[in-house]
PDB file of C-alpha atoms in Angstrom:
ATOM      1  CA  UNK A   1       0.000   0.000   0.000  1.00 38.00           C
ATOM      2  CA  UNK A   2       1.084   3.598  -0.572  1.00 38.00           C
ATOM      3  CA  UNK A   3      -0.183   6.819   1.037  1.00 42.00           C
ATOM      4  CA  UNK A   4      -0.996   9.575  -1.479  1.00 41.00           C
ATOM      5  CA  UNK A   5      -2.700  12.814  -0.210  1.00 43.00           C
ATOM      6  CA  UNK A   6      -4.144  11.034   2.815  1.00 43.00           C
ATOM      7  CA  UNK A   7      -5.724   8.342   0.688  1.00 42.00           C
ATOM      8  CA  UNK A   8      -4.697   4.738   0.609  1.00 39.00           C
ATOM      9  CA  UNK A   9      -4.009   3.289  -2.808  1.00 40.00           C
ATOM     10  CA  UNK A  10      -3.575  -0.400  -3.327  1.00 39.00           C
ATOM     11  CA  UNK A  11      -1.071  -1.326  -5.927  1.00 36.00           C
ATOM     12  CA  UNK A  12      -1.506  -4.729  -7.442  1.00 37.00           C
ATOM     13  CA  UNK A  13       1.247  -6.378  -9.354  1.00 37.00           C
ATOM     14  CA  UNK A  14       0.001  -9.041 -11.706  1.00 36.00           C
ATOM     15  CA  UNK A  15       2.578 -11.302 -13.188  1.00 36.00           C
ATOM     16  CA  UNK A  16       2.162 -14.338 -15.348  1.00 43.00           C
ATOM     17  CA  UNK A  17       4.434 -17.207 -14.427  1.00 58.00           C
ATOM     18  CA  UNK A  18       4.460 -20.205 -16.730  1.00 74.00           C
ATOM     19  CA  UNK A  19       4.679 -23.770 -15.457  1.00 74.00           C
ATOM     20  CA  UNK A  20       8.300 -24.078 -16.624  1.00 76.00           C
ATOM     21  CA  UNK A  21       9.348 -21.120 -14.447  1.00 78.00           C
ATOM     22  CA  UNK A  22       7.133 -22.072 -11.506  1.00 78.00           C
ATOM     23  CA  UNK A  23       8.634 -20.937  -8.183  1.00 80.00           C
ATOM     24  CA  UNK A  24      11.848 -19.808  -9.895  1.00 84.00           C
ATOM     25  CA  UNK A  25      12.462 -23.206 -11.563  1.00 85.00           C
ATOM     26  CA  UNK A  26      12.025 -25.064  -8.255  1.00 88.00           C
ATOM     27  CA  UNK A  27      11.270 -28.448  -9.819  1.00 88.00           C
ATOM     28  CA  UNK A  28      14.051 -28.027 -12.368  1.00 91.00           C
ATOM     29  CA  UNK A  29      16.447 -27.613  -9.440  1.00 94.00           C
ATOM     30  CA  UNK A  30      14.985 -30.639  -7.648  1.00 93.00           C
ATOM     31  CA  UNK A  31      15.344 -32.796 -10.767  1.00 93.00           C
ATOM     32  CA  UNK A  32      18.905 -31.577 -11.345  1.00 95.00           C
ATOM     33  CA  UNK A  33      19.973 -32.321  -7.768  1.00 96.00           C
ATOM     34  CA  UNK A  34      18.346 -35.757  -7.977  1.00 95.00           C
ATOM     35  CA  UNK A  35      20.202 -36.576 -11.201  1.00 95.00           C
ATOM     36  CA  UNK A  36      23.540 -35.335  -9.837  1.00 95.00           C
ATOM     37  CA  UNK A  37      23.166 -37.463  -6.704  1.00 95.00           C
ATOM     38  CA  UNK A  38      22.148 -40.559  -8.658  1.00 93.00           C
ATOM     39  CA  UNK A  39      25.002 -40.191 -11.159  1.00 93.00           C
ATOM     40  CA  UNK A  40      27.490 -39.647  -8.302  1.00 92.00           C
ATOM     41  CA  UNK A  41      26.309 -42.728  -6.400  1.00 90.00           C
ATOM     42  CA  UNK A  42      26.273 -44.810  -9.581  1.00 90.00           C
ATOM     43  CA  UNK A  43      29.880 -44.091 -10.505  1.00 88.00           C
ATOM     44  CA  UNK A  44      30.997 -44.362  -6.874  1.00 88.00           C
ATOM     45  CA  UNK A  45      29.554 -47.879  -6.714  1.00 86.00           C
ATOM     46  CA  UNK A  46      30.737 -48.787 -10.218  1.00 80.00           C
ATOM     47  CA  UNK A  47      34.386 -47.934  -9.601  1.00 78.00           C
ATOM     48  CA  UNK A  48      34.906 -51.072  -7.485  1.00 74.00           C
ATOM     49  CA  UNK A  49      33.037 -53.426  -9.814  1.00 72.00           C
ATOM     50  CA  UNK A  50      34.203 -55.272 -12.919  1.00 67.00           C
ATOM     51  CA  UNK A  51      31.104 -54.122 -14.814  1.00 71.00           C
ATOM     52  CA  UNK A  52      28.586 -51.300 -14.266  1.00 73.00           C
ATOM     53  CA  UNK A  53      25.716 -51.985 -11.854  1.00 78.00           C
ATOM     54  CA  UNK A  54      22.735 -53.351 -13.773  1.00 76.00           C
ATOM     55  CA  UNK A  55      19.054 -53.869 -13.056  1.00 76.00           C
ATOM     56  CA  UNK A  56      19.820 -56.941 -10.973  1.00 79.00           C
ATOM     57  CA  UNK A  57      22.114 -55.173  -8.485  1.00 83.00           C
ATOM     58  CA  UNK A  58      20.957 -53.455  -5.306  1.00 86.00           C
ATOM     59  CA  UNK A  59      21.489 -50.084  -6.956  1.00 87.00           C
ATOM     60  CA  UNK A  60      19.627 -51.294 -10.040  1.00 86.00           C
ATOM     61  CA  UNK A  61      16.652 -52.298  -7.895  1.00 89.00           C
ATOM     62  CA  UNK A  62      16.756 -48.944  -6.094  1.00 92.00           C
ATOM     63  CA  UNK A  63      16.868 -46.980  -9.346  1.00 92.00           C
ATOM     64  CA  UNK A  64      14.203 -49.231 -10.857  1.00 91.00           C
ATOM     65  CA  UNK A  65      11.889 -48.661  -7.901  1.00 92.00           C
ATOM     66  CA  UNK A  66      12.426 -44.898  -8.113  1.00 93.00           C
ATOM     67  CA  UNK A  67      11.832 -44.899 -11.873  1.00 93.00           C
ATOM     68  CA  UNK A  68       8.705 -47.055 -11.655  1.00 93.00           C
ATOM     69  CA  UNK A  69       7.294 -44.887  -8.888  1.00 93.00           C
ATOM     70  CA  UNK A  70       7.956 -41.740 -10.923  1.00 93.00           C
ATOM     71  CA  UNK A  71       6.344 -43.208 -14.041  1.00 93.00           C
ATOM     72  CA  UNK A  72       3.150 -44.117 -12.168  1.00 92.00           C
ATOM     73  CA  UNK A  73       3.045 -40.710 -10.463  1.00 90.00           C
ATOM     74  CA  UNK A  74       3.616 -38.873 -13.756  1.00 88.00           C
ATOM     75  CA  UNK A  75       0.812 -40.863 -15.383  1.00 87.00           C
ATOM     76  CA  UNK A  76      -1.566 -39.523 -12.720  1.00 85.00           C
ATOM     77  CA  UNK A  77      -1.409 -35.996 -14.156  1.00 76.00           C
ATOM     78  CA  UNK A  78      -4.585 -36.637 -16.145  1.00 64.00           C
ATOM     79  CA  UNK A  79      -6.418 -37.416 -12.889  1.00 62.00           C
ATOM     80  CA  UNK A  80      -4.879 -34.385 -11.185  1.00 58.00           C
ATOM     81  CA  UNK A  81      -6.170 -32.060 -13.931  1.00 58.00           C
ATOM     82  CA  UNK A  82      -9.719 -32.843 -12.825  1.00 55.00           C
ATOM     83  CA  UNK A  83      -9.085 -31.628  -9.268  1.00 57.00           C
ATOM     84  CA  UNK A  84      -8.988 -27.896  -8.500  1.00 55.00           C
ATOM     85  CA  UNK A  85      -6.560 -26.822  -5.763  1.00 55.00           C
ATOM     86  CA  UNK A  86      -4.146 -23.963  -5.147  1.00 53.00           C
ATOM     87  CA  UNK A  87      -0.858 -23.407  -3.333  1.00 52.00           C
ATOM     88  CA  UNK A  88       1.998 -25.913  -3.297  1.00 51.00           C
ATOM     89  CA  UNK A  89      -0.141 -28.595  -4.920  1.00 60.00           C
ATOM     90  CA  UNK A  90      -1.637 -26.398  -7.624  1.00 74.00           C
ATOM     91  CA  UNK A  91      -1.968 -27.764 -11.136  1.00 72.00           C
ATOM     92  CA  UNK A  92       0.842 -25.462 -12.287  1.00 80.00           C
ATOM     93  CA  UNK A  93       3.168 -26.996  -9.676  1.00 81.00           C
ATOM     94  CA  UNK A  94       2.159 -30.509 -10.747  1.00 81.00           C
ATOM     95  CA  UNK A  95       2.768 -29.766 -14.429  1.00 85.00           C
ATOM     96  CA  UNK A  96       6.144 -28.206 -13.623  1.00 86.00           C
ATOM     97  CA  UNK A  97       7.134 -31.273 -11.585  1.00 86.00           C
ATOM     98  CA  UNK A  98       5.731 -33.515 -14.329  1.00 88.00           C
ATOM     99  CA  UNK A  99       8.015 -31.935 -16.928  1.00 91.00           C
ATOM    100  CA  UNK A 100      11.267 -31.817 -14.983  1.00 93.00           C
ATOM    101  CA  UNK A 101      10.943 -35.106 -13.071  1.00 92.00           C
ATOM    102  CA  UNK A 102       9.867 -36.729 -16.327  1.00 92.00           C
ATOM    103  CA  UNK A 103      13.090 -35.537 -17.957  1.00 94.00           C
ATOM    104  CA  UNK A 104      15.090 -36.866 -15.008  1.00 94.00           C
ATOM    105  CA  UNK A 105      13.892 -40.365 -15.918  1.00 94.00           C
ATOM    106  CA  UNK A 106      16.277 -40.302 -18.879  1.00 94.00           C
ATOM    107  CA  UNK A 107      19.081 -40.479 -16.302  1.00 94.00           C
ATOM    108  CA  UNK A 108      17.487 -42.673 -13.634  1.00 94.00           C
ATOM    109  CA  UNK A 109      16.072 -45.321 -15.966  1.00 93.00           C
ATOM    110  CA  UNK A 110      19.185 -45.431 -18.166  1.00 93.00           C
ATOM    111  CA  UNK A 111      21.406 -46.051 -15.148  1.00 92.00           C
ATOM    112  CA  UNK A 112      18.890 -48.642 -13.940  1.00 92.00           C
ATOM    113  CA  UNK A 113      19.484 -50.621 -17.144  1.00 90.00           C
ATOM    114  CA  UNK A 114      23.255 -50.594 -16.637  1.00 87.00           C
ATOM    115  CA  UNK A 115      23.414 -49.879 -20.379  1.00 87.00           C
ATOM    116  CA  UNK A 116      22.326 -53.447 -21.093  1.00 87.00           C
ATOM    117  CA  UNK A 117      19.726 -53.710 -23.842  1.00 88.00           C
ATOM    118  CA  UNK A 118      18.261 -56.562 -25.845  1.00 87.00           C
ATOM    119  CA  UNK A 119      15.181 -57.796 -27.675  1.00 91.00           C
ATOM    120  CA  UNK A 120      13.031 -58.243 -24.565  1.00 90.00           C
ATOM    121  CA  UNK A 121      10.215 -56.697 -22.544  1.00 89.00           C
ATOM    122  CA  UNK A 122      12.707 -54.763 -20.397  1.00 90.00           C
ATOM    123  CA  UNK A 123      14.138 -52.864 -23.362  1.00 92.00           C
ATOM    124  CA  UNK A 124      10.633 -52.368 -24.761  1.00 94.00           C
ATOM    125  CA  UNK A 125       9.615 -50.639 -21.527  1.00 94.00           C
ATOM    126  CA  UNK A 126      12.689 -48.399 -21.776  1.00 94.00           C
ATOM    127  CA  UNK A 127      11.993 -47.524 -25.428  1.00 95.00           C
ATOM    128  CA  UNK A 128       8.351 -46.707 -24.656  1.00 95.00           C
ATOM    129  CA  UNK A 129       9.477 -44.522 -21.774  1.00 95.00           C
ATOM    130  CA  UNK A 130      11.755 -42.566 -24.111  1.00 95.00           C
ATOM    131  CA  UNK A 131       8.902 -42.186 -26.636  1.00 95.00           C
ATOM    132  CA  UNK A 132       6.703 -40.766 -23.873  1.00 94.00           C
ATOM    133  CA  UNK A 133       9.445 -38.377 -22.720  1.00 94.00           C
ATOM    134  CA  UNK A 134      10.257 -37.159 -26.244  1.00 93.00           C
ATOM    135  CA  UNK A 135       6.590 -36.665 -27.151  1.00 91.00           C
ATOM    136  CA  UNK A 136       6.103 -34.842 -23.855  1.00 89.00           C
ATOM    137  CA  UNK A 137       9.020 -32.552 -24.649  1.00 89.00           C
ATOM    138  CA  UNK A 138       7.410 -31.800 -28.013  1.00 87.00           C
ATOM    139  CA  UNK A 139       4.203 -30.993 -26.164  1.00 86.00           C
ATOM    140  CA  UNK A 140       6.042 -28.520 -23.932  1.00 86.00           C
ATOM    141  CA  UNK A 141       7.511 -26.886 -27.036  1.00 85.00           C
ATOM    142  CA  UNK A 142       4.057 -26.711 -28.620  1.00 82.00           C
ATOM    143  CA  UNK A 143       2.444 -25.032 -25.618  1.00 78.00           C
ATOM    144  CA  UNK A 144       5.370 -22.644 -25.236  1.00 78.00           C
ATOM    145  CA  UNK A 145       5.459 -21.433 -28.855  1.00 79.00           C
ATOM    146  CA  UNK A 146       2.237 -22.183 -30.747  1.00 75.00           C
ATOM    147  CA  UNK A 147      -0.132 -19.901 -28.766  1.00 73.00           C
ATOM    148  CA  UNK A 148       1.981 -16.952 -29.957  1.00 77.00           C
ATOM    149  CA  UNK A 149       1.601 -18.162 -33.538  1.00 76.00           C
ATOM    150  CA  UNK A 150      -2.152 -18.477 -33.009  1.00 74.00           C
ATOM    151  CA  UNK A 151      -2.352 -14.869 -31.837  1.00 74.00           C
ATOM    152  CA  UNK A 152      -0.041 -13.663 -34.593  1.00 74.00           C
ATOM    153  CA  UNK A 153      -2.156 -15.390 -37.231  1.00 71.00           C
ATOM    154  CA  UNK A 154      -5.551 -14.100 -36.125  1.00 69.00           C
ATOM    155  CA  UNK A 155      -4.505 -10.693 -34.765  1.00 70.00           C
ATOM    156  CA  UNK A 156      -7.544  -9.196 -33.053  1.00 71.00           C
ATOM    157  CA  UNK A 157      -9.964 -11.464 -34.924  1.00 78.00           C
ATOM    158  CA  UNK A 158     -11.724 -14.168 -32.909  1.00 78.00           C
ATOM    159  CA  UNK A 159     -12.616 -17.586 -34.263  1.00 78.00           C
ATOM    160  CA  UNK A 160     -16.285 -16.671 -34.196  1.00 84.00           C
ATOM    161  CA  UNK A 161     -15.571 -13.558 -36.265  1.00 86.00           C
ATOM    162  CA  UNK A 162     -13.651 -15.673 -38.810  1.00 86.00           C
ATOM    163  CA  UNK A 163     -16.644 -17.984 -39.224  1.00 85.00           C
ATOM    164  CA  UNK A 164     -19.062 -15.060 -39.386  1.00 89.00           C
ATOM    165  CA  UNK A 165     -16.932 -13.474 -42.131  1.00 90.00           C
ATOM    166  CA  UNK A 166     -17.109 -16.629 -44.251  1.00 91.00           C
ATOM    167  CA  UNK A 167     -20.866 -16.900 -43.665  1.00 91.00           C
ATOM    168  CA  UNK A 168     -21.339 -13.277 -44.623  1.00 93.00           C
ATOM    169  CA  UNK A 169     -19.327 -13.755 -47.831  1.00 93.00           C
ATOM    170  CA  UNK A 170     -21.480 -16.770 -48.750  1.00 91.00           C
ATOM    171  CA  UNK A 171     -24.618 -14.652 -48.305  1.00 93.00           C
ATOM    172  CA  UNK A 172     -23.135 -11.900 -50.486  1.00 93.00           C
ATOM    173  CA  UNK A 173     -22.138 -14.465 -53.116  1.00 92.00           C
ATOM    174  CA  UNK A 174     -25.688 -15.812 -53.222  1.00 92.00           C
ATOM    175  CA  UNK A 175     -27.066 -12.319 -53.714  1.00 92.00           C
ATOM    176  CA  UNK A 176     -24.462 -11.281 -56.293  1.00 90.00           C
ATOM    177  CA  UNK A 177     -25.052 -14.440 -58.373  1.00 89.00           C
ATOM    178  CA  UNK A 178     -28.717 -13.659 -59.076  1.00 89.00           C
ATOM    179  CA  UNK A 179     -28.130 -11.957 -62.480  1.00 88.00           C
ATOM    180  CA  UNK A 180     -25.741 -14.694 -63.697  1.00 86.00           C
ATOM    181  CA  UNK A 181     -26.529 -17.359 -66.254  1.00 87.00           C
ATOM    182  CA  UNK A 182     -26.897 -21.002 -65.272  1.00 88.00           C
ATOM    183  CA  UNK A 183     -23.252 -22.027 -65.790  1.00 89.00           C
ATOM    184  CA  UNK A 184     -21.862 -19.175 -63.683  1.00 88.00           C
ATOM    185  CA  UNK A 185     -24.577 -19.630 -61.033  1.00 90.00           C
ATOM    186  CA  UNK A 186     -23.611 -23.331 -60.710  1.00 91.00           C
ATOM    187  CA  UNK A 187     -20.006 -22.286 -60.079  1.00 91.00           C
ATOM    188  CA  UNK A 188     -21.144 -19.981 -57.269  1.00 91.00           C
ATOM    189  CA  UNK A 189     -23.282 -22.792 -55.821  1.00 93.00           C
ATOM    190  CA  UNK A 190     -20.200 -25.029 -55.803  1.00 92.00           C
ATOM    191  CA  UNK A 191     -18.348 -22.499 -53.652  1.00 92.00           C
ATOM    192  CA  UNK A 192     -21.255 -21.945 -51.257  1.00 91.00           C
ATOM    193  CA  UNK A 193     -22.453 -25.530 -50.792  1.00 91.00           C
ATOM    194  CA  UNK A 194     -19.312 -27.671 -51.045  1.00 90.00           C
ATOM    195  CA  UNK A 195     -16.539 -25.647 -49.393  1.00 88.00           C
ATOM    196  CA  UNK A 196     -15.074 -27.631 -46.475  1.00 86.00           C
ATOM    197  CA  UNK A 197     -13.622 -25.306 -43.855  1.00 83.00           C
ATOM    198  CA  UNK A 198     -11.814 -27.747 -41.599  1.00 79.00           C
ATOM    199  CA  UNK A 199     -12.019 -31.417 -42.491  1.00 79.00           C
ATOM    200  CA  UNK A 200     -10.273 -34.334 -40.820  1.00 82.00           C
ATOM    201  CA  UNK A 201      -7.531 -33.952 -38.232  1.00 82.00           C
ATOM    202  CA  UNK A 202      -4.862 -34.990 -40.748  1.00 84.00           C
ATOM    203  CA  UNK A 203      -6.211 -32.519 -43.289  1.00 84.00           C
ATOM    204  CA  UNK A 204      -6.085 -29.675 -40.764  1.00 84.00           C
ATOM    205  CA  UNK A 205      -2.621 -30.689 -39.598  1.00 82.00           C
ATOM    206  CA  UNK A 206      -1.092 -30.891 -43.088  1.00 82.00           C
ATOM    207  CA  UNK A 207      -3.180 -28.063 -44.571  1.00 84.00           C
ATOM    208  CA  UNK A 208      -4.129 -30.342 -47.483  1.00 85.00           C
ATOM    209  CA  UNK A 209      -6.803 -28.233 -49.159  1.00 84.00           C
ATOM    210  CA  UNK A 210      -5.856 -28.723 -52.797  1.00 83.00           C
ATOM    211  CA  UNK A 211      -9.425 -29.916 -53.473  1.00 86.00           C
ATOM    212  CA  UNK A 212     -11.004 -26.801 -51.931  1.00 90.00           C
ATOM    213  CA  UNK A 213     -14.390 -26.211 -53.576  1.00 90.00           C
ATOM    214  CA  UNK A 214     -13.983 -22.430 -53.438  1.00 91.00           C
ATOM    215  CA  UNK A 215     -10.609 -22.684 -55.157  1.00 92.00           C
ATOM    216  CA  UNK A 216     -12.054 -24.908 -57.880  1.00 92.00           C
ATOM    217  CA  UNK A 217     -15.031 -22.587 -58.256  1.00 91.00           C
ATOM    218  CA  UNK A 218     -12.778 -19.563 -58.626  1.00 91.00           C
ATOM    219  CA  UNK A 219     -10.711 -21.327 -61.315  1.00 91.00           C
ATOM    220  CA  UNK A 220     -13.869 -22.343 -63.209  1.00 91.00           C
ATOM    221  CA  UNK A 221     -15.303 -18.853 -62.921  1.00 89.00           C
ATOM    222  CA  UNK A 222     -12.187 -17.331 -64.492  1.00 89.00           C
ATOM    223  CA  UNK A 223     -12.342 -19.896 -67.318  1.00 89.00           C
ATOM    224  CA  UNK A 224     -15.915 -18.974 -68.303  1.00 86.00           C
ATOM    225  CA  UNK A 225     -16.393 -17.116 -71.597  1.00 85.00           C
ATOM    226  CA  UNK A 226     -16.949 -13.372 -71.465  1.00 80.00           C
ATOM    227  CA  UNK A 227     -20.565 -12.468 -70.565  1.00 75.00           C
ATOM    228  CA  UNK A 228     -22.825 -10.990 -73.207  1.00 73.00           C
ATOM    229  CA  UNK A 229     -24.194  -8.083 -71.192  1.00 82.00           C
ATOM    230  CA  UNK A 230     -22.788  -5.320 -69.004  1.00 84.00           C
ATOM    231  CA  UNK A 231     -25.031  -6.387 -66.095  1.00 86.00           C
ATOM    232  CA  UNK A 232     -23.663  -9.923 -66.122  1.00 84.00           C
ATOM    233  CA  UNK A 233     -20.089  -8.675 -66.550  1.00 87.00           C
ATOM    234  CA  UNK A 234     -20.488  -6.486 -63.463  1.00 90.00           C
ATOM    235  CA  UNK A 235     -22.053  -9.337 -61.523  1.00 88.00           C
ATOM    236  CA  UNK A 236     -19.273 -11.703 -62.578  1.00 90.00           C
ATOM    237  CA  UNK A 237     -16.600  -9.234 -61.470  1.00 91.00           C
ATOM    238  CA  UNK A 238     -18.282  -8.819 -58.090  1.00 92.00           C
ATOM    239  CA  UNK A 239     -18.620 -12.581 -57.627  1.00 91.00           C
ATOM    240  CA  UNK A 240     -14.951 -13.107 -58.480  1.00 91.00           C
ATOM    241  CA  UNK A 241     -13.947 -10.455 -55.935  1.00 94.00           C
ATOM    242  CA  UNK A 242     -16.115 -12.059 -53.243  1.00 94.00           C
ATOM    243  CA  UNK A 243     -14.682 -15.516 -53.967  1.00 93.00           C
ATOM    244  CA  UNK A 244     -11.154 -14.142 -53.633  1.00 94.00           C
ATOM    245  CA  UNK A 245     -12.091 -12.551 -50.301  1.00 94.00           C
ATOM    246  CA  UNK A 246     -13.542 -15.897 -49.244  1.00 92.00           C
ATOM    247  CA  UNK A 247     -10.318 -17.648 -50.270  1.00 92.00           C
ATOM    248  CA  UNK A 248      -8.340 -15.254 -48.075  1.00 91.00           C
ATOM    249  CA  UNK A 249     -10.740 -15.750 -45.149  1.00 91.00           C
ATOM    250  CA  UNK A 250     -10.581 -19.540 -45.551  1.00 91.00           C
ATOM    251  CA  UNK A 251      -6.784 -19.434 -45.628  1.00 89.00           C
ATOM    252  CA  UNK A 252      -6.707 -17.465 -42.361  1.00 88.00           C
ATOM    253  CA  UNK A 253      -9.186 -19.775 -40.618  1.00 88.00           C
ATOM    254  CA  UNK A 254      -7.466 -22.939 -41.878  1.00 89.00           C
ATOM    255  CA  UNK A 255      -4.052 -21.746 -40.701  1.00 86.00           C
ATOM    256  CA  UNK A 256      -5.619 -21.178 -37.296  1.00 86.00           C
ATOM    257  CA  UNK A 257      -7.047 -24.697 -37.294  1.00 86.00           C
ATOM    258  CA  UNK A 258      -3.699 -26.089 -38.458  1.00 85.00           C
ATOM    259  CA  UNK A 259      -1.866 -24.501 -35.535  1.00 83.00           C
ATOM    260  CA  UNK A 260      -4.523 -25.829 -33.157  1.00 85.00           C
ATOM    261  CA  UNK A 261      -4.087 -29.294 -34.687  1.00 85.00           C
ATOM    262  CA  UNK A 262      -0.353 -29.068 -33.949  1.00 82.00           C
ATOM    263  CA  UNK A 263      -1.213 -28.421 -30.298  1.00 79.00           C
ATOM    264  CA  UNK A 264      -3.284 -31.614 -30.306  1.00 82.00           C
ATOM    265  CA  UNK A 265      -0.982 -33.793 -32.428  1.00 84.00           C
ATOM    266  CA  UNK A 266       1.562 -34.726 -29.755  1.00 84.00           C
ATOM    267  CA  UNK A 267      -1.237 -36.140 -27.563  1.00 83.00           C
ATOM    268  CA  UNK A 268      -1.978 -38.765 -30.217  1.00 86.00           C
ATOM    269  CA  UNK A 269       1.472 -40.200 -29.450  1.00 88.00           C
ATOM    270  CA  UNK A 270       1.953 -39.218 -25.799  1.00 89.00           C
ATOM    271  CA  UNK A 271      -1.259 -40.654 -24.325  1.00 90.00           C
ATOM    272  CA  UNK A 272      -1.307 -44.073 -26.096  1.00 92.00           C
ATOM    273  CA  UNK A 273       2.449 -44.450 -25.486  1.00 92.00           C
ATOM    274  CA  UNK A 274       1.883 -43.739 -21.779  1.00 92.00           C
ATOM    275  CA  UNK A 275      -0.670 -46.553 -21.472  1.00 94.00           C
ATOM    276  CA  UNK A 276       1.604 -48.873 -23.453  1.00 95.00           C
ATOM    277  CA  UNK A 277       4.467 -47.933 -21.115  1.00 94.00           C
ATOM    278  CA  UNK A 278       2.405 -48.752 -18.028  1.00 94.00           C
ATOM    279  CA  UNK A 279       1.526 -52.156 -19.500  1.00 95.00           C
ATOM    280  CA  UNK A 280       5.164 -52.860 -20.414  1.00 94.00           C
ATOM    281  CA  UNK A 281       6.287 -51.664 -16.980  1.00 93.00           C
ATOM    282  CA  UNK A 282       3.937 -54.123 -15.251  1.00 94.00           C
ATOM    283  CA  UNK A 283       5.190 -56.936 -17.504  1.00 93.00           C
ATOM    284  CA  UNK A 284       8.784 -55.892 -16.782  1.00 91.00           C
ATOM    285  CA  UNK A 285       8.277 -55.951 -13.005  1.00 91.00           C
ATOM    286  CA  UNK A 286       6.317 -59.234 -13.025  1.00 91.00           C
ATOM    287  CA  UNK A 287       8.933 -60.961 -15.203  1.00 89.00           C
ATOM    288  CA  UNK A 288      11.779 -59.721 -12.982  1.00 84.00           C
ATOM    289  CA  UNK A 289      10.241 -61.124  -9.813  1.00 82.00           C
ATOM    290  CA  UNK A 290       8.928 -64.242 -11.526  1.00 80.00           C
ATOM    291  CA  UNK A 291      12.476 -65.203 -12.594  1.00 73.00           C
ATOM    292  CA  UNK A 292      14.312 -63.639  -9.630  1.00 62.00           C
TER     293      UNK A 292
END
């Protein structure tokens, strides 16, 4: 609070802190310290052995237990997202811990293996874990960079305004096409009735709109023979202008949907790979104790 002319003014400082920077990189520091300690212990133990400690040594079991516990805890983030709390156990804190402790598994689990790999369920679990970690890292990149691209693409235009613009252009096209002959009117109908704004997830992701009905309609319109009257020539010019405006509006909206699809894409790998990892982890643990 500050006193100005006998009046009390409350000054509020609002800052936005992302999950990566949560509490001044607290969980990044925790994960770093954990990795340093584990690496130090590993090489301290390994110096007196003929070969590095593997999953069957006491250190291997310790690292395996830590890694398995972390994997299960990290997989619970989806459950945690459905619970609203604040403070030390806020969702932002959980996501921050999820990212940095997840990255620490690259050290813990690798040392747990003792760098021994083969064509077995144990290596499969390790590979799936790395797929989950890499896809998660891509997800962090997506959420850190793509929202800025979304804003840069749309400017001050909302998604609703984009859709309203396309709808308005369709209405204007319908009105402008009234004086046209049958062939030209059919071209306008193609643009209005068959234009697909979004399409499938893959189509939005790859921006594969080569078959766009509005684009085909515009090409056909320009290929039509010259109209026989001034009224139709004026109408045709107006329709062509409106179709070009629609093409620009569609391009803007589709780029927006493409960026949104990129935000979703990593989940198509991350989530299924997580469930596959949990299944492989259970098989790994059961096989270890079954043959122990």
